[in-house]
């Protein structure tokens, strides 16, 4: 039984334990949470202690692997159903849980199925970086949104893995990091990862992106995805659509980077992607801060938005780079 480790998780197959780095505490505190019980993992995922589309799928699977040592089949299936429903938008969660459910029903080795999902995700991150890095021209000042790095996956990330590789190859000059309201995944997590990787970066408010693009200080936008529909529309952290529209207006390349496990061929278009609505208090105040808005002000807090395929320059997948013509011809339909 292996010991598996990534930036945000530690899994001990012999002991049947899983620990996850509490992403709500970063960057100022590195606190590890026990995620060996799927019931606890549901809470970690809902509170965003564990987050990022591929990462929540991997953690859900490994948590079921831990539970398989002590739970009956029907208990495991009940845990799987609760995990599957923990967040509605990221299809990687459903994809990973469904693979575990198939293993449970077929009486297969459940830890082996979960460990396979971890290993696949690591490999897919490396493949996305390999395919995406050549798209980054020398001297590029990239802009990114939310956190798409090692905390959001089992490997080096999606969009951030491309950025890391382009930097290692000497072409990436700088990263503009959107703070990513309301929960500040960019400000808290992406800056933490980029600093650890030694990549030059500057934190900006989300609303500064337009001004920087207008001033000619951004060369490309790279983002991740929580679900890509068959027609190429995709859901990602709220604020992504605004960036895509801005990039289009300023004739800048706009890349979405994701593993195949983020593609939902059964979803015909963006209109069919379920969008998570989160707690109004996330908007009334910042993480850990007292509310700055009236405590009863009505709030609209969609966690994701949908970017239409027409605004995407290319889809960087672990299987290769797709251009619009290929997507229009059905490359994401299976
Ligand atoms: O709400 P979050 O923090 O889980 O949202 C995460 C994102 O929107 C990421 O961009 C997406 O999951 C892709 S990350 C590999």
PDB file of C-alpha atoms in Angstrom, residues 7-138:
ATOM      1  CA  UNK A   7       1.219  19.868  -1.943  1.00  0.00           C
ATOM      2  CA  UNK A   8      -2.204  19.591  -0.297  1.00  0.00           C
ATOM      3  CA  UNK A   9      -2.653  15.954   0.770  1.00  0.00           C
ATOM      4  CA  UNK A  10      -0.944  13.075   2.569  1.00  0.00           C
ATOM      5  CA  UNK A  11      -2.377   9.581   2.214  1.00  0.00           C
ATOM      6  CA  UNK A  12      -1.086   6.523   4.021  1.00  0.00           C
ATOM      7  CA  UNK A  13      -2.486   3.380   2.426  1.00  0.00           C
ATOM      8  CA  UNK A  14      -1.142   1.111   5.196  1.00  0.00           C
ATOM      9  CA  UNK A  15      -2.676   3.106   8.027  1.00  0.00           C
ATOM     10  CA  UNK A  16      -5.784   3.984   6.010  1.00  0.00           C
ATOM     11  CA  UNK A  17      -5.424   7.704   6.730  1.00  0.00           C
ATOM     12  CA  UNK A  18      -5.760  10.856   4.664  1.00  0.00           C
ATOM     13  CA  UNK A  19      -4.746  14.337   5.775  1.00  0.00           C
ATOM     14  CA  UNK A  20      -5.433  17.500   3.824  1.00  0.00           C
ATOM     15  CA  UNK A  21      -3.892  20.935   4.111  1.00  0.00           C
ATOM     16  CA  UNK A  22      -6.581  23.351   5.321  1.00  0.00           C
ATOM     17  CA  UNK A  23      -6.663  25.832   2.428  1.00  0.00           C
ATOM     18  CA  UNK A  24      -8.860  28.253   4.376  1.00  0.00           C
ATOM     19  CA  UNK A  25      -5.880  28.908   6.716  1.00  0.00           C
ATOM     20  CA  UNK A  26      -3.271  29.583   4.040  1.00  0.00           C
ATOM     21  CA  UNK A  27      -1.032  31.450   3.547  1.00  0.00           C
ATOM     22  CA  UNK A  28      -0.446  32.281   7.201  1.00  0.00           C
ATOM     23  CA  UNK A  29      -0.982  28.885   8.843  1.00  0.00           C
ATOM     24  CA  UNK A  30      -0.235  25.371   7.555  1.00  0.00           C
ATOM     25  CA  UNK A  31      -2.750  23.236   9.427  1.00  0.00           C
ATOM     26  CA  UNK A  32      -3.529  19.649   8.401  1.00  0.00           C
ATOM     27  CA  UNK A  33      -7.024  18.171   8.777  1.00  0.00           C
ATOM     28  CA  UNK A  34      -8.027  14.529   9.053  1.00  0.00           C
ATOM     29  CA  UNK A  35      -9.986  13.529   5.962  1.00  0.00           C
ATOM     30  CA  UNK A  36      -9.974   9.761   6.513  1.00  0.00           C
ATOM     31  CA  UNK A  37     -13.708   9.747   7.269  1.00  0.00           C
ATOM     32  CA  UNK A  38     -15.798  10.618   4.188  1.00  0.00           C
ATOM     33  CA  UNK A  39     -18.352  12.410   6.405  1.00  0.00           C
ATOM     34  CA  UNK A  40     -15.580  14.809   7.498  1.00  0.00           C
ATOM     35  CA  UNK A  41     -14.355  15.098   3.909  1.00  0.00           C
ATOM     36  CA  UNK A  42     -17.797  16.312   2.805  1.00  0.00           C
ATOM     37  CA  UNK A  43     -17.440  19.194   5.287  1.00  0.00           C
ATOM     38  CA  UNK A  44     -13.848  19.951   4.217  1.00  0.00           C
ATOM     39  CA  UNK A  45     -14.986  20.155   0.588  1.00  0.00           C
ATOM     40  CA  UNK A  46     -18.021  22.326   1.363  1.00  0.00           C
ATOM     41  CA  UNK A  47     -15.985  24.758   3.499  1.00  0.00           C
ATOM     42  CA  UNK A  48     -13.288  24.872   0.769  1.00  0.00           C
ATOM     43  CA  UNK A  49     -10.612  23.535   3.111  1.00  0.00           C
ATOM     44  CA  UNK A  50     -10.098  21.238   0.138  1.00  0.00           C
ATOM     45  CA  UNK A  51     -10.920  22.824  -3.197  1.00  0.00           C
ATOM     46  CA  UNK A  52     -10.108  22.939  -6.914  1.00  0.00           C
ATOM     47  CA  UNK A  53     -11.959  20.620  -9.293  1.00  0.00           C
ATOM     48  CA  UNK A  54      -9.401  17.796  -9.687  1.00  0.00           C
ATOM     49  CA  UNK A  55      -8.360  17.956  -6.013  1.00  0.00           C
ATOM     50  CA  UNK A  56     -11.853  17.442  -4.615  1.00  0.00           C
ATOM     51  CA  UNK A  57     -12.281  14.378  -6.857  1.00  0.00           C
ATOM     52  CA  UNK A  58      -8.953  12.904  -5.738  1.00  0.00           C
ATOM     53  CA  UNK A  59      -9.656  13.596  -2.042  1.00  0.00           C
ATOM     54  CA  UNK A  60     -13.174  12.161  -2.230  1.00  0.00           C
ATOM     55  CA  UNK A  61     -11.769   8.972  -3.780  1.00  0.00           C
ATOM     56  CA  UNK A  62      -8.932   8.602  -1.241  1.00  0.00           C
ATOM     57  CA  UNK A  63     -11.321   9.249   1.626  1.00  0.00           C
ATOM     58  CA  UNK A  64     -13.551   6.403   0.379  1.00  0.00           C
ATOM     59  CA  UNK A  65     -10.417   4.231   0.140  1.00  0.00           C
ATOM     60  CA  UNK A  66      -9.695   4.891   3.830  1.00  0.00           C
ATOM     61  CA  UNK A  67     -13.308   4.154   4.766  1.00  0.00           C
ATOM     62  CA  UNK A  68     -13.326   0.899   2.804  1.00  0.00           C
ATOM     63  CA  UNK A  69     -11.250  -0.660   5.618  1.00  0.00           C
ATOM     64  CA  UNK A  70     -14.060  -0.329   8.140  1.00  0.00           C
ATOM     65  CA  UNK A  71     -17.367   0.316   6.315  1.00  0.00           C
ATOM     66  CA  UNK A  72     -19.867  -2.077   4.797  1.00  0.00           C
ATOM     67  CA  UNK A  73     -20.665  -1.806   1.119  1.00  0.00           C
ATOM     68  CA  UNK A  74     -23.948  -0.001   1.799  1.00  0.00           C
ATOM     69  CA  UNK A  75     -22.239   2.449   4.173  1.00  0.00           C
ATOM     70  CA  UNK A  76     -19.615   3.136   1.508  1.00  0.00           C
ATOM     71  CA  UNK A  77     -22.276   3.758  -1.108  1.00  0.00           C
ATOM     72  CA  UNK A  78     -24.043   6.196   1.230  1.00  0.00           C
ATOM     73  CA  UNK A  79     -20.739   8.037   1.821  1.00  0.00           C
ATOM     74  CA  UNK A  80     -20.143   8.132  -1.935  1.00  0.00           C
ATOM     75  CA  UNK A  81     -23.566   9.695  -2.520  1.00  0.00           C
ATOM     76  CA  UNK A  82     -22.875  12.410   0.087  1.00  0.00           C
ATOM     77  CA  UNK A  83     -19.442  13.164  -1.379  1.00  0.00           C
ATOM     78  CA  UNK A  84     -20.841  13.304  -4.901  1.00  0.00           C
ATOM     79  CA  UNK A  85     -23.340  15.971  -3.812  1.00  0.00           C
ATOM     80  CA  UNK A  86     -20.866  18.031  -1.760  1.00  0.00           C
ATOM     81  CA  UNK A  87     -20.387  20.610  -4.533  1.00  0.00           C
ATOM     82  CA  UNK A  88     -22.432  20.754  -7.737  1.00  0.00           C
ATOM     83  CA  UNK A  89     -20.278  22.401 -10.419  1.00  0.00           C
ATOM     84  CA  UNK A  90     -16.925  20.576 -10.604  1.00  0.00           C
ATOM     85  CA  UNK A  91     -17.622  17.453 -12.634  1.00  0.00           C
ATOM     86  CA  UNK A  92     -14.312  15.893 -11.540  1.00  0.00           C
ATOM     87  CA  UNK A  93     -15.970  15.171  -8.190  1.00  0.00           C
ATOM     88  CA  UNK A  94     -18.780  13.148  -9.786  1.00  0.00           C
ATOM     89  CA  UNK A  95     -16.325  11.507 -12.202  1.00  0.00           C
ATOM     90  CA  UNK A  96     -14.033  10.316  -9.395  1.00  0.00           C
ATOM     91  CA  UNK A  97     -16.850   9.188  -7.076  1.00  0.00           C
ATOM     92  CA  UNK A  98     -18.560   7.308  -9.925  1.00  0.00           C
ATOM     93  CA  UNK A  99     -15.329   5.393 -10.581  1.00  0.00           C
ATOM     94  CA  UNK A 100     -15.173   4.426  -6.905  1.00  0.00           C
ATOM     95  CA  UNK A 101     -18.838   3.420  -6.888  1.00  0.00           C
ATOM     96  CA  UNK A 102     -18.195   1.151  -9.880  1.00  0.00           C
ATOM     97  CA  UNK A 103     -15.261  -0.438  -7.997  1.00  0.00           C
ATOM     98  CA  UNK A 104     -17.395  -0.876  -4.864  1.00  0.00           C
ATOM     99  CA  UNK A 105     -20.235  -2.502  -6.821  1.00  0.00           C
ATOM    100  CA  UNK A 106     -17.857  -4.782  -8.746  1.00  0.00           C
ATOM    101  CA  UNK A 107     -16.113  -5.842  -5.522  1.00  0.00           C
ATOM    102  CA  UNK A 108     -12.816  -4.535  -6.831  1.00  0.00           C
ATOM    103  CA  UNK A 109      -9.835  -3.299  -4.827  1.00  0.00           C
ATOM    104  CA  UNK A 110     -11.179   0.103  -3.677  1.00  0.00           C
ATOM    105  CA  UNK A 111      -7.876   1.623  -2.456  1.00  0.00           C
ATOM    106  CA  UNK A 112      -6.250   0.616  -5.758  1.00  0.00           C
ATOM    107  CA  UNK A 113      -9.012   2.412  -7.700  1.00  0.00           C
ATOM    108  CA  UNK A 114      -8.547   5.594  -5.628  1.00  0.00           C
ATOM    109  CA  UNK A 115      -4.759   5.496  -5.828  1.00  0.00           C
ATOM    110  CA  UNK A 116      -5.071   5.136  -9.589  1.00  0.00           C
ATOM    111  CA  UNK A 117      -7.108   8.373  -9.734  1.00  0.00           C
ATOM    112  CA  UNK A 118      -4.342  10.161  -7.800  1.00  0.00           C
ATOM    113  CA  UNK A 119      -1.640   8.821 -10.130  1.00  0.00           C
ATOM    114  CA  UNK A 120      -3.652   9.730 -13.227  1.00  0.00           C
ATOM    115  CA  UNK A 121      -4.144  13.282 -12.014  1.00  0.00           C
ATOM    116  CA  UNK A 122      -0.408  13.758 -11.432  1.00  0.00           C
ATOM    117  CA  UNK A 123       0.295  12.511 -14.958  1.00  0.00           C
ATOM    118  CA  UNK A 124      -2.456  14.653 -16.484  1.00  0.00           C
ATOM    119  CA  UNK A 125      -1.000  17.798 -14.862  1.00  0.00           C
ATOM    120  CA  UNK A 126       2.406  17.056 -16.376  1.00  0.00           C
ATOM    121  CA  UNK A 127       0.801  16.458 -19.776  1.00  0.00           C
ATOM    122  CA  UNK A 128      -1.162  19.747 -19.656  1.00  0.00           C
ATOM    123  CA  UNK A 129       2.056  21.608 -18.847  1.00  0.00           C
ATOM    124  CA  UNK A 130       3.837  19.887 -21.726  1.00  0.00           C
ATOM    125  CA  UNK A 131       1.098  20.755 -24.223  1.00  0.00           C
ATOM    126  CA  UNK A 132       0.427  24.269 -22.947  1.00  0.00           C
ATOM    127  CA  UNK A 133       3.900  25.690 -22.354  1.00  0.00           C
ATOM    128  CA  UNK A 134       4.762  26.039 -26.064  1.00  0.00           C
ATOM    129  CA  UNK A 135       1.787  28.415 -26.420  1.00  0.00           C
ATOM    130  CA  UNK A 136       3.520  30.915 -24.146  1.00  0.00           C
ATOM    131  CA  UNK A 137       5.682  33.325 -26.145  1.00  0.00           C
ATOM    132  CA  UNK A 138       8.986  34.694 -24.847  1.00  0.00           C
TER     133      UNK A 138
END
